[in-house]
Amino acid sequence: MVVHFFYIIVGLLGIVTTSIFFSHFKNNRVINMYLLILFTIISLKYIFDGLLFFKEDLLPNFSYMPFLSVVFPLQYLYFKNIVFETKKPKIKELWHFVFPLFLGLFNILNNNIHILGKHTLVILNIVFTTYSILYIVIIFTFLKINVWYRKSKIKILDKENTLLRKWTLFLFILLLLGGIRLLLTLFIDLVNNDFSNGKNNQWITGLLW
């Protein structure tokens, strides 16, 4: 029970933080729409997971975990847009969300007609893990080339780059640790033939959050 209260508190704090970020949306370079969406999704997930302990009938009859793979392209687009100083999402970036949507809808369909049969857990976890690792590598490569090792001959710009470098490194490490916790949970699920929706040891990510 204590853990679930903790989840609700973490989620509410996340909503408050997101609201504060939104109020600084126009004036702060490191805040864009993708960050607000990412924080909102994570915060709502914590609130929802906490409430499930007290009201189990809130639980849908399908796993929503595949839909949450959307957090990985959100992270990439967030970093990409702060590097290129873009505040609003672009239509051409929407293709990043096609696969998470497909994966989620396929999972719902599979729950009804059992396309994957007894191999559902293994296949979905492998696909989710592969997709997650792919985006983590893409994000790392992008930041390494465009932020962490970028130099400027103009002192003012170099100072801005230094601040951006520190912020992106901090946030990337934070998100990476959360991702590692999730992937380890999915791996343990596979070994134990369990399906926890990535919730086991979720309190670790909550402390980081």
mmCIF file with all atom_site columns, C-alpha atoms in Angstrom:
data_model
loop_
_atom_site.group_PDB
_atom_site.id
_atom_site.type_symbol
_atom_site.label_atom_id
_atom_site.label_alt_id
_atom_site.label_comp_id
_atom_site.label_asym_id
_atom_site.label_entity_id
_atom_site.label_seq_id
_atom_site.pdbx_PDB_ins_code
_atom_site.Cartn_x
_atom_site.Cartn_y
_atom_site.Cartn_z
_atom_site.occupancy
_atom_site.B_iso_or_equiv
_atom_site.pdbx_formal_charge
_atom_site.auth_seq_id
_atom_site.auth_comp_id
_atom_site.auth_asym_id
_atom_site.auth_atom_id
_atom_site.pdbx_PDB_model_num
ATOM 1   C CA . MET A 1 1   ? 0.000   0.000   0.000   1.00 0.00 ? 1   MET A CA 1
ATOM 2   C CA . VAL A 1 2   ? 2.816   2.403   0.888   1.00 0.00 ? 2   VAL A CA 1
ATOM 3   C CA . VAL A 1 3   ? 4.426   1.846   -2.504  1.00 0.00 ? 3   VAL A CA 1
ATOM 4   C CA . HIS A 1 4   ? 1.169   2.639   -4.304  1.00 0.00 ? 4   HIS A CA 1
ATOM 5   C CA . PHE A 1 5   ? 0.692   5.823   -2.292  1.00 0.00 ? 5   PHE A CA 1
ATOM 6   C CA . PHE A 1 6   ? 4.255   6.660   -3.339  1.00 0.00 ? 6   PHE A CA 1
ATOM 7   C CA . TYR A 1 7   ? 3.309   6.137   -7.005  1.00 0.00 ? 7   TYR A CA 1
ATOM 8   C CA . ILE A 1 8   ? 0.354   8.516   -6.688  1.00 0.00 ? 8   ILE A CA 1
ATOM 9   C CA . ILE A 1 9   ? 2.507   11.170  -4.989  1.00 0.00 ? 9   ILE A CA 1
ATOM 10  C CA . VAL A 1 10  ? 5.222   10.820  -7.637  1.00 0.00 ? 10  VAL A CA 1
ATOM 11  C CA . GLY A 1 11  ? 2.617   11.162  -10.377 1.00 0.00 ? 11  GLY A CA 1
ATOM 12  C CA . LEU A 1 12  ? 1.041   14.248  -8.812  1.00 0.00 ? 12  LEU A CA 1
ATOM 13  C CA . LEU A 1 13  ? 4.460   15.860  -8.361  1.00 0.00 ? 13  LEU A CA 1
ATOM 14  C CA . GLY A 1 14  ? 5.123   15.098  -12.011 1.00 0.00 ? 14  GLY A CA 1
ATOM 15  C CA . ILE A 1 15  ? 1.888   16.844  -13.040 1.00 0.00 ? 15  ILE A CA 1
ATOM 16  C CA . VAL A 1 16  ? 2.816   19.882  -10.938 1.00 0.00 ? 16  VAL A CA 1
ATOM 17  C CA . THR A 1 17  ? 6.312   19.939  -12.469 1.00 0.00 ? 17  THR A CA 1
ATOM 18  C CA . THR A 1 18  ? 4.841   19.665  -15.966 1.00 0.00 ? 18  THR A CA 1
ATOM 19  C CA . SER A 1 19  ? 2.511   22.585  -15.198 1.00 0.00 ? 19  SER A CA 1
ATOM 20  C CA . ILE A 1 20  ? 5.466   24.685  -14.063 1.00 0.00 ? 20  ILE A CA 1
ATOM 21  C CA . PHE A 1 21  ? 7.371   23.752  -17.214 1.00 0.00 ? 21  PHE A CA 1
ATOM 22  C CA . PHE A 1 22  ? 4.362   24.718  -19.314 1.00 0.00 ? 22  PHE A CA 1
ATOM 23  C CA . SER A 1 23  ? 4.324   28.192  -17.753 1.00 0.00 ? 23  SER A CA 1
ATOM 24  C CA . HIS A 1 24  ? 7.942   28.627  -18.926 1.00 0.00 ? 24  HIS A CA 1
ATOM 25  C CA . PHE A 1 25  ? 7.334   27.026  -22.307 1.00 0.00 ? 25  PHE A CA 1
ATOM 26  C CA . LYS A 1 26  ? 8.005   30.101  -24.439 1.00 0.00 ? 26  LYS A CA 1
ATOM 27  C CA . ASN A 1 27  ? 10.993  31.469  -22.561 1.00 0.00 ? 27  ASN A CA 1
ATOM 28  C CA . ASN A 1 28  ? 13.042  28.361  -21.821 1.00 0.00 ? 28  ASN A CA 1
ATOM 29  C CA . ARG A 1 29  ? 15.013  26.678  -24.606 1.00 0.00 ? 29  ARG A CA 1
ATOM 30  C CA . VAL A 1 30  ? 15.089  23.255  -22.953 1.00 0.00 ? 30  VAL A CA 1
ATOM 31  C CA . ILE A 1 31  ? 11.292  23.044  -22.660 1.00 0.00 ? 31  ILE A CA 1
ATOM 32  C CA . ASN A 1 32  ? 9.286   21.974  -25.681 1.00 0.00 ? 32  ASN A CA 1
ATOM 33  C CA . MET A 1 33  ? 6.034   20.158  -26.403 1.00 0.00 ? 33  MET A CA 1
ATOM 34  C CA . TYR A 1 34  ? 7.663   16.734  -26.495 1.00 0.00 ? 34  TYR A CA 1
ATOM 35  C CA . LEU A 1 35  ? 9.033   17.154  -22.965 1.00 0.00 ? 35  LEU A CA 1
ATOM 36  C CA . LEU A 1 36  ? 5.600   18.196  -21.694 1.00 0.00 ? 36  LEU A CA 1
ATOM 37  C CA . ILE A 1 37  ? 3.946   15.192  -23.357 1.00 0.00 ? 37  ILE A CA 1
ATOM 38  C CA . LEU A 1 38  ? 6.640   12.821  -22.056 1.00 0.00 ? 38  LEU A CA 1
ATOM 39  C CA . PHE A 1 39  ? 6.348   14.076  -18.473 1.00 0.00 ? 39  PHE A CA 1
ATOM 40  C CA . THR A 1 40  ? 2.543   13.971  -18.645 1.00 0.00 ? 40  THR A CA 1
ATOM 41  C CA . ILE A 1 41  ? 2.498   10.345  -19.839 1.00 0.00 ? 41  ILE A CA 1
ATOM 42  C CA . ILE A 1 42  ? 4.946   9.193   -17.168 1.00 0.00 ? 42  ILE A CA 1
ATOM 43  C CA . SER A 1 43  ? 3.126   11.114  -14.426 1.00 0.00 ? 43  SER A CA 1
ATOM 44  C CA . LEU A 1 44  ? -0.288  9.750   -15.418 1.00 0.00 ? 44  LEU A CA 1
ATOM 45  C CA . LYS A 1 45  ? 1.110   6.210   -15.531 1.00 0.00 ? 45  LYS A CA 1
ATOM 46  C CA . TYR A 1 46  ? 2.322   6.522   -11.929 1.00 0.00 ? 46  TYR A CA 1
ATOM 47  C CA . ILE A 1 47  ? -1.038  7.888   -10.793 1.00 0.00 ? 47  ILE A CA 1
ATOM 48  C CA . PHE A 1 48  ? -2.900  5.136   -12.656 1.00 0.00 ? 48  PHE A CA 1
ATOM 49  C CA . ASP A 1 49  ? -0.662  2.350   -11.289 1.00 0.00 ? 49  ASP A CA 1
ATOM 50  C CA . GLY A 1 50  ? -1.115  3.710   -7.783  1.00 0.00 ? 50  GLY A CA 1
ATOM 51  C CA . LEU A 1 51  ? -4.909  3.913   -8.089  1.00 0.00 ? 51  LEU A CA 1
ATOM 52  C CA . LEU A 1 52  ? -5.128  0.335   -9.405  1.00 0.00 ? 52  LEU A CA 1
ATOM 53  C CA . PHE A 1 53  ? -4.228  -0.959  -5.939  1.00 0.00 ? 53  PHE A CA 1
ATOM 54  C CA . PHE A 1 54  ? -7.334  0.704   -4.499  1.00 0.00 ? 54  PHE A CA 1
ATOM 55  C CA . LYS A 1 55  ? -9.674  0.229   -7.473  1.00 0.00 ? 55  LYS A CA 1
ATOM 56  C CA . GLU A 1 56  ? -8.792  -2.810  -9.558  1.00 0.00 ? 56  GLU A CA 1
ATOM 57  C CA . ASP A 1 57  ? -11.747 -2.414  -11.910 1.00 0.00 ? 57  ASP A CA 1
ATOM 58  C CA . LEU A 1 58  ? -9.837  0.477   -13.530 1.00 0.00 ? 58  LEU A CA 1
ATOM 59  C CA . LEU A 1 59  ? -7.540  -2.109  -15.119 1.00 0.00 ? 59  LEU A CA 1
ATOM 60  C CA . PRO A 1 60  ? -8.322  -2.538  -18.834 1.00 0.00 ? 60  PRO A CA 1
ATOM 61  C CA . ASN A 1 61  ? -8.709  -6.028  -20.280 1.00 0.00 ? 61  ASN A CA 1
ATOM 62  C CA . PHE A 1 62  ? -5.545  -5.559  -22.353 1.00 0.00 ? 62  PHE A CA 1
ATOM 63  C CA . SER A 1 63  ? -1.948  -4.601  -21.643 1.00 0.00 ? 63  SER A CA 1
ATOM 64  C CA . TYR A 1 64  ? -1.269  -0.908  -22.251 1.00 0.00 ? 64  TYR A CA 1
ATOM 65  C CA . MET A 1 65  ? 2.487   -1.491  -22.016 1.00 0.00 ? 65  MET A CA 1
ATOM 66  C CA . PRO A 1 66  ? 3.045   -1.645  -25.828 1.00 0.00 ? 66  PRO A CA 1
ATOM 67  C CA . PHE A 1 67  ? 1.505   1.828   -26.185 1.00 0.00 ? 67  PHE A CA 1
ATOM 68  C CA . LEU A 1 68  ? 4.080   3.154   -23.707 1.00 0.00 ? 68  LEU A CA 1
ATOM 69  C CA . SER A 1 69  ? 6.857   2.428   -26.195 1.00 0.00 ? 69  SER A CA 1
ATOM 70  C CA . VAL A 1 70  ? 5.934   5.929   -27.405 1.00 0.00 ? 70  VAL A CA 1
ATOM 71  C CA . VAL A 1 71  ? 8.140   7.387   -24.643 1.00 0.00 ? 71  VAL A CA 1
ATOM 72  C CA . PHE A 1 72  ? 11.276  6.453   -26.589 1.00 0.00 ? 72  PHE A CA 1
ATOM 73  C CA . PRO A 1 73  ? 10.561  8.428   -29.781 1.00 0.00 ? 73  PRO A CA 1
ATOM 74  C CA . LEU A 1 74  ? 9.306   11.247  -27.538 1.00 0.00 ? 74  LEU A CA 1
ATOM 75  C CA . GLN A 1 75  ? 12.716  11.356  -25.874 1.00 0.00 ? 75  GLN A CA 1
ATOM 76  C CA . TYR A 1 76  ? 14.510  11.434  -29.218 1.00 0.00 ? 76  TYR A CA 1
ATOM 77  C CA . LEU A 1 77  ? 12.274  14.178  -30.616 1.00 0.00 ? 77  LEU A CA 1
ATOM 78  C CA . TYR A 1 78  ? 12.656  16.180  -27.428 1.00 0.00 ? 78  TYR A CA 1
ATOM 79  C CA . PHE A 1 79  ? 16.448  16.186  -27.678 1.00 0.00 ? 79  PHE A CA 1
ATOM 80  C CA . LYS A 1 80  ? 16.361  16.821  -31.423 1.00 0.00 ? 80  LYS A CA 1
ATOM 81  C CA . ASN A 1 81  ? 14.079  19.817  -31.051 1.00 0.00 ? 81  ASN A CA 1
ATOM 82  C CA . ILE A 1 82  ? 16.039  21.501  -28.254 1.00 0.00 ? 82  ILE A CA 1
ATOM 83  C CA . VAL A 1 83  ? 19.257  21.115  -30.249 1.00 0.00 ? 83  VAL A CA 1
ATOM 84  C CA . PHE A 1 84  ? 17.664  22.738  -33.305 1.00 0.00 ? 84  PHE A CA 1
ATOM 85  C CA . GLU A 1 85  ? 15.651  25.110  -31.094 1.00 0.00 ? 85  GLU A CA 1
ATOM 86  C CA . THR A 1 86  ? 12.216  24.077  -32.324 1.00 0.00 ? 86  THR A CA 1
ATOM 87  C CA . LYS A 1 87  ? 9.283   24.482  -29.973 1.00 0.00 ? 87  LYS A CA 1
ATOM 88  C CA . LYS A 1 88  ? 6.353   22.995  -31.858 1.00 0.00 ? 88  LYS A CA 1
ATOM 89  C CA . PRO A 1 89  ? 6.038   19.459  -33.287 1.00 0.00 ? 89  PRO A CA 1
ATOM 90  C CA . LYS A 1 90  ? 6.228   19.047  -37.057 1.00 0.00 ? 90  LYS A CA 1
ATOM 91  C CA . ILE A 1 91  ? 3.901   16.915  -39.167 1.00 0.00 ? 91  ILE A CA 1
ATOM 92  C CA . LYS A 1 92  ? 6.809   14.973  -40.659 1.00 0.00 ? 92  LYS A CA 1
ATOM 93  C CA . GLU A 1 93  ? 7.844   13.814  -37.173 1.00 0.00 ? 93  GLU A CA 1
ATOM 94  C CA . LEU A 1 94  ? 4.583   11.933  -36.655 1.00 0.00 ? 94  LEU A CA 1
ATOM 95  C CA . TRP A 1 95  ? 5.959   8.807   -38.344 1.00 0.00 ? 95  TRP A CA 1
ATOM 96  C CA . HIS A 1 96  ? 7.939   8.154   -35.142 1.00 0.00 ? 96  HIS A CA 1
ATOM 97  C CA . PHE A 1 97  ? 4.648   7.305   -33.434 1.00 0.00 ? 97  PHE A CA 1
ATOM 98  C CA . VAL A 1 98  ? 3.368   4.850   -36.046 1.00 0.00 ? 98  VAL A CA 1
ATOM 99  C CA . PHE A 1 99  ? 5.091   1.799   -34.571 1.00 0.00 ? 99  PHE A CA 1
ATOM 100 C CA . PRO A 1 100 ? 4.042   2.376   -30.911 1.00 0.00 ? 100 PRO A CA 1
ATOM 101 C CA . LEU A 1 101 ? 0.446   2.846   -32.096 1.00 0.00 ? 101 LEU A CA 1
ATOM 102 C CA . PHE A 1 102 ? 0.641   -0.269  -34.264 1.00 0.00 ? 102 PHE A CA 1
ATOM 103 C CA . LEU A 1 103 ? 2.186   -2.308  -31.437 1.00 0.00 ? 103 LEU A CA 1
ATOM 104 C CA . GLY A 1 104 ? -0.525  -1.250  -29.012 1.00 0.00 ? 104 GLY A CA 1
ATOM 105 C CA . LEU A 1 105 ? -3.387  -1.919  -31.430 1.00 0.00 ? 105 LEU A CA 1
ATOM 106 C CA . PHE A 1 106 ? -1.876  -5.254  -32.444 1.00 0.00 ? 106 PHE A CA 1
ATOM 107 C CA . ASN A 1 107 ? -1.702  -6.256  -28.800 1.00 0.00 ? 107 ASN A CA 1
ATOM 108 C CA . ILE A 1 108 ? -5.405  -5.464  -28.336 1.00 0.00 ? 108 ILE A CA 1
ATOM 109 C CA . LEU A 1 109 ? -6.229  -7.477  -31.460 1.00 0.00 ? 109 LEU A CA 1
ATOM 110 C CA . ASN A 1 110 ? -4.047  -10.351 -30.266 1.00 0.00 ? 110 ASN A CA 1
ATOM 111 C CA . ASN A 1 111 ? -5.892  -10.410 -26.934 1.00 0.00 ? 111 ASN A CA 1
ATOM 112 C CA . ASN A 1 112 ? -9.136  -11.059 -28.797 1.00 0.00 ? 112 ASN A CA 1
ATOM 113 C CA . ILE A 1 113 ? -8.104  -13.553 -31.482 1.00 0.00 ? 113 ILE A CA 1
ATOM 114 C CA . HIS A 1 114 ? -4.794  -14.867 -30.043 1.00 0.00 ? 114 HIS A CA 1
ATOM 115 C CA . ILE A 1 115 ? -2.648  -14.475 -33.140 1.00 0.00 ? 115 ILE A CA 1
ATOM 116 C CA . LEU A 1 116 ? 0.608   -15.193 -31.287 1.00 0.00 ? 116 LEU A CA 1
ATOM 117 C CA . GLY A 1 117 ? -0.827  -17.874 -29.019 1.00 0.00 ? 117 GLY A CA 1
ATOM 118 C CA . LYS A 1 118 ? 1.304   -18.950 -26.082 1.00 0.00 ? 118 LYS A CA 1
ATOM 119 C CA . HIS A 1 119 ? 4.294   -17.023 -27.433 1.00 0.00 ? 119 HIS A CA 1
ATOM 120 C CA . THR A 1 120 ? 2.654   -13.616 -26.929 1.00 0.00 ? 120 THR A CA 1
ATOM 121 C CA . LEU A 1 121 ? 4.693   -12.644 -23.855 1.00 0.00 ? 121 LEU A CA 1
ATOM 122 C CA . VAL A 1 122 ? 8.028   -13.608 -25.370 1.00 0.00 ? 122 VAL A CA 1
ATOM 123 C CA . ILE A 1 123 ? 7.438   -11.961 -28.745 1.00 0.00 ? 123 ILE A CA 1
ATOM 124 C CA . LEU A 1 124 ? 6.012   -8.690  -27.395 1.00 0.00 ? 124 LEU A CA 1
ATOM 125 C CA . ASN A 1 125 ? 8.779   -8.323  -24.818 1.00 0.00 ? 125 ASN A CA 1
ATOM 126 C CA . ILE A 1 126 ? 11.473  -8.999  -27.421 1.00 0.00 ? 126 ILE A CA 1
ATOM 127 C CA . VAL A 1 127 ? 9.935   -6.506  -29.864 1.00 0.00 ? 127 VAL A CA 1
ATOM 128 C CA . PHE A 1 128 ? 9.507   -3.866  -27.151 1.00 0.00 ? 128 PHE A CA 1
ATOM 129 C CA . THR A 1 129 ? 13.061  -4.387  -25.894 1.00 0.00 ? 129 THR A CA 1
ATOM 130 C CA . THR A 1 130 ? 14.587  -4.244  -29.381 1.00 0.00 ? 130 THR A CA 1
ATOM 131 C CA . TYR A 1 131 ? 12.646  -1.095  -30.222 1.00 0.00 ? 131 TYR A CA 1
ATOM 132 C CA . SER A 1 132 ? 13.683  0.553   -26.950 1.00 0.00 ? 132 SER A CA 1
ATOM 133 C CA . ILE A 1 133 ? 17.368  -0.267  -27.355 1.00 0.00 ? 133 ILE A CA 1
ATOM 134 C CA . LEU A 1 134 ? 17.289  1.004   -30.941 1.00 0.00 ? 134 LEU A CA 1
ATOM 135 C CA . TYR A 1 135 ? 16.015  4.404   -29.839 1.00 0.00 ? 135 TYR A CA 1
ATOM 136 C CA . ILE A 1 136 ? 18.437  4.583   -26.913 1.00 0.00 ? 136 ILE A CA 1
ATOM 137 C CA . VAL A 1 137 ? 21.322  4.068   -29.347 1.00 0.00 ? 137 VAL A CA 1
ATOM 138 C CA . ILE A 1 138 ? 19.865  6.652   -31.758 1.00 0.00 ? 138 ILE A CA 1
ATOM 139 C CA . ILE A 1 139 ? 19.489  9.212   -28.950 1.00 0.00 ? 139 ILE A CA 1
ATOM 140 C CA . PHE A 1 140 ? 23.007  8.571   -27.639 1.00 0.00 ? 140 PHE A CA 1
ATOM 141 C CA . THR A 1 141 ? 24.523  8.907   -31.119 1.00 0.00 ? 141 THR A CA 1
ATOM 142 C CA . PHE A 1 142 ? 22.567  12.084  -31.853 1.00 0.00 ? 142 PHE A CA 1
ATOM 143 C CA . LEU A 1 143 ? 23.582  13.776  -28.590 1.00 0.00 ? 143 LEU A CA 1
ATOM 144 C CA . LYS A 1 144 ? 27.182  12.664  -28.907 1.00 0.00 ? 144 LYS A CA 1
ATOM 145 C CA . ILE A 1 145 ? 27.534  14.217  -32.358 1.00 0.00 ? 145 ILE A CA 1
ATOM 146 C CA . ASN A 1 146 ? 25.376  17.320  -31.985 1.00 0.00 ? 146 ASN A CA 1
ATOM 147 C CA . VAL A 1 147 ? 25.800  18.319  -28.329 1.00 0.00 ? 147 VAL A CA 1
ATOM 148 C CA . TRP A 1 148 ? 28.391  16.566  -26.195 1.00 0.00 ? 148 TRP A CA 1
ATOM 149 C CA . TYR A 1 149 ? 31.332  16.960  -28.603 1.00 0.00 ? 149 TYR A CA 1
ATOM 150 C CA . ARG A 1 150 ? 30.257  20.116  -30.351 1.00 0.00 ? 150 ARG A CA 1
ATOM 151 C CA . LYS A 1 151 ? 32.505  23.172  -29.991 1.00 0.00 ? 151 LYS A CA 1
ATOM 152 C CA . SER A 1 152 ? 31.955  26.803  -30.910 1.00 0.00 ? 152 SER A CA 1
ATOM 153 C CA . LYS A 1 153 ? 34.530  29.506  -31.605 1.00 0.00 ? 153 LYS A CA 1
ATOM 154 C CA . ILE A 1 154 ? 32.195  32.155  -30.183 1.00 0.00 ? 154 ILE A CA 1
ATOM 155 C CA . LYS A 1 155 ? 32.462  32.261  -26.379 1.00 0.00 ? 155 LYS A CA 1
ATOM 156 C CA . ILE A 1 156 ? 28.790  33.081  -25.777 1.00 0.00 ? 156 ILE A CA 1
ATOM 157 C CA . LEU A 1 157 ? 27.661  30.195  -27.952 1.00 0.00 ? 157 LEU A CA 1
ATOM 158 C CA . ASP A 1 158 ? 30.208  27.901  -26.367 1.00 0.00 ? 158 ASP A CA 1
ATOM 159 C CA . LYS A 1 159 ? 28.830  28.780  -22.932 1.00 0.00 ? 159 LYS A CA 1
ATOM 160 C CA . GLU A 1 160 ? 25.306  27.982  -24.131 1.00 0.00 ? 160 GLU A CA 1
ATOM 161 C CA . ASN A 1 161 ? 26.549  24.692  -25.544 1.00 0.00 ? 161 ASN A CA 1
ATOM 162 C CA . THR A 1 162 ? 28.148  23.849  -22.207 1.00 0.00 ? 162 THR A CA 1
ATOM 163 C CA . LEU A 1 163 ? 24.868  24.416  -20.361 1.00 0.00 ? 163 LEU A CA 1
ATOM 164 C CA . LEU A 1 164 ? 22.977  22.409  -22.978 1.00 0.00 ? 164 LEU A CA 1
ATOM 165 C CA . ARG A 1 165 ? 25.580  19.651  -22.751 1.00 0.00 ? 165 ARG A CA 1
ATOM 166 C CA . LYS A 1 166 ? 25.187  19.373  -18.971 1.00 0.00 ? 166 LYS A CA 1
ATOM 167 C CA . TRP A 1 167 ? 21.380  19.372  -19.130 1.00 0.00 ? 167 TRP A CA 1
ATOM 168 C CA . THR A 1 168 ? 21.132  16.779  -21.915 1.00 0.00 ? 168 THR A CA 1
ATOM 169 C CA . LEU A 1 169 ? 23.719  14.548  -20.231 1.00 0.00 ? 169 LEU A CA 1
ATOM 170 C CA . PHE A 1 170 ? 21.841  14.729  -16.919 1.00 0.00 ? 170 PHE A CA 1
ATOM 171 C CA . LEU A 1 171 ? 18.457  14.024  -18.485 1.00 0.00 ? 171 LEU A CA 1
ATOM 172 C CA . PHE A 1 172 ? 19.796  11.286  -20.763 1.00 0.00 ? 172 PHE A CA 1
ATOM 173 C CA . ILE A 1 173 ? 21.384  9.458   -17.815 1.00 0.00 ? 173 ILE A CA 1
ATOM 174 C CA . LEU A 1 174 ? 18.143  9.811   -15.839 1.00 0.00 ? 174 LEU A CA 1
ATOM 175 C CA . LEU A 1 175 ? 16.048  8.444   -18.690 1.00 0.00 ? 175 LEU A CA 1
ATOM 176 C CA . LEU A 1 176 ? 18.637  5.747   -19.435 1.00 0.00 ? 176 LEU A CA 1
ATOM 177 C CA . LEU A 1 177 ? 18.543  4.453   -15.861 1.00 0.00 ? 177 LEU A CA 1
ATOM 178 C CA . GLY A 1 178 ? 14.757  4.330   -16.042 1.00 0.00 ? 178 GLY A CA 1
ATOM 179 C CA . GLY A 1 179 ? 14.981  2.482   -19.351 1.00 0.00 ? 179 GLY A CA 1
ATOM 180 C CA . ILE A 1 180 ? 17.485  -0.029  -17.989 1.00 0.00 ? 180 ILE A CA 1
ATOM 181 C CA . ARG A 1 181 ? 15.208  -0.737  -15.018 1.00 0.00 ? 181 ARG A CA 1
ATOM 182 C CA . LEU A 1 182 ? 12.308  -1.349  -17.386 1.00 0.00 ? 182 LEU A CA 1
ATOM 183 C CA . LEU A 1 183 ? 14.277  -3.600  -19.739 1.00 0.00 ? 183 LEU A CA 1
ATOM 184 C CA . LEU A 1 184 ? 15.672  -5.643  -16.845 1.00 0.00 ? 184 LEU A CA 1
ATOM 185 C CA . THR A 1 185 ? 12.128  -6.096  -15.550 1.00 0.00 ? 185 THR A CA 1
ATOM 186 C CA . LEU A 1 186 ? 10.976  -7.329  -18.957 1.00 0.00 ? 186 LEU A CA 1
ATOM 187 C CA . PHE A 1 187 ? 13.944  -9.730  -19.091 1.00 0.00 ? 187 PHE A CA 1
ATOM 188 C CA . ILE A 1 188 ? 13.103  -11.120 -15.655 1.00 0.00 ? 188 ILE A CA 1
ATOM 189 C CA . ASP A 1 189 ? 9.493   -11.502 -16.807 1.00 0.00 ? 189 ASP A CA 1
ATOM 190 C CA . LEU A 1 190 ? 10.701  -13.631 -19.702 1.00 0.00 ? 190 LEU A CA 1
ATOM 191 C CA . VAL A 1 191 ? 12.856  -15.805 -17.454 1.00 0.00 ? 191 VAL A CA 1
ATOM 192 C CA . ASN A 1 192 ? 10.041  -16.305 -14.928 1.00 0.00 ? 192 ASN A CA 1
ATOM 193 C CA . ASN A 1 193 ? 7.312   -16.593 -17.568 1.00 0.00 ? 193 ASN A CA 1
ATOM 194 C CA . ASP A 1 194 ? 5.556   -13.642 -15.953 1.00 0.00 ? 194 ASP A CA 1
ATOM 195 C CA . PHE A 1 195 ? 4.012   -10.454 -17.335 1.00 0.00 ? 195 PHE A CA 1
ATOM 196 C CA . SER A 1 196 ? 4.218   -7.583  -14.882 1.00 0.00 ? 196 SER A CA 1
ATOM 197 C CA . ASN A 1 197 ? 3.728   -4.831  -17.503 1.00 0.00 ? 197 ASN A CA 1
ATOM 198 C CA . GLY A 1 198 ? 7.143   -3.560  -16.408 1.00 0.00 ? 198 GLY A CA 1
ATOM 199 C CA . LYS A 1 199 ? 5.783   -2.667  -12.961 1.00 0.00 ? 199 LYS A CA 1
ATOM 200 C CA . ASN A 1 200 ? 8.137   -4.759  -10.824 1.00 0.00 ? 200 ASN A CA 1
ATOM 201 C CA . ASN A 1 201 ? 10.596  -2.509  -8.977  1.00 0.00 ? 201 ASN A CA 1
ATOM 202 C CA . GLN A 1 202 ? 8.925   0.529   -10.522 1.00 0.00 ? 202 GLN A CA 1
ATOM 203 C CA . TRP A 1 203 ? 9.611   2.406   -7.294  1.00 0.00 ? 203 TRP A CA 1
ATOM 204 C CA . ILE A 1 204 ? 13.276  2.668   -8.383  1.00 0.00 ? 204 ILE A CA 1
ATOM 205 C CA . THR A 1 205 ? 12.270  4.772   -11.382 1.00 0.00 ? 205 THR A CA 1
ATOM 206 C CA . GLY A 1 206 ? 9.937   6.704   -9.095  1.00 0.00 ? 206 GLY A CA 1
ATOM 207 C CA . LEU A 1 207 ? 12.882  7.756   -6.928  1.00 0.00 ? 207 LEU A CA 1
ATOM 208 C CA . LEU A 1 208 ? 14.712  8.975   -10.036 1.00 0.00 ? 208 LEU A CA 1
ATOM 209 C CA . TRP A 1 209 ? 11.584  10.747  -11.246 1.00 0.00 ? 209 TRP A CA 1
#
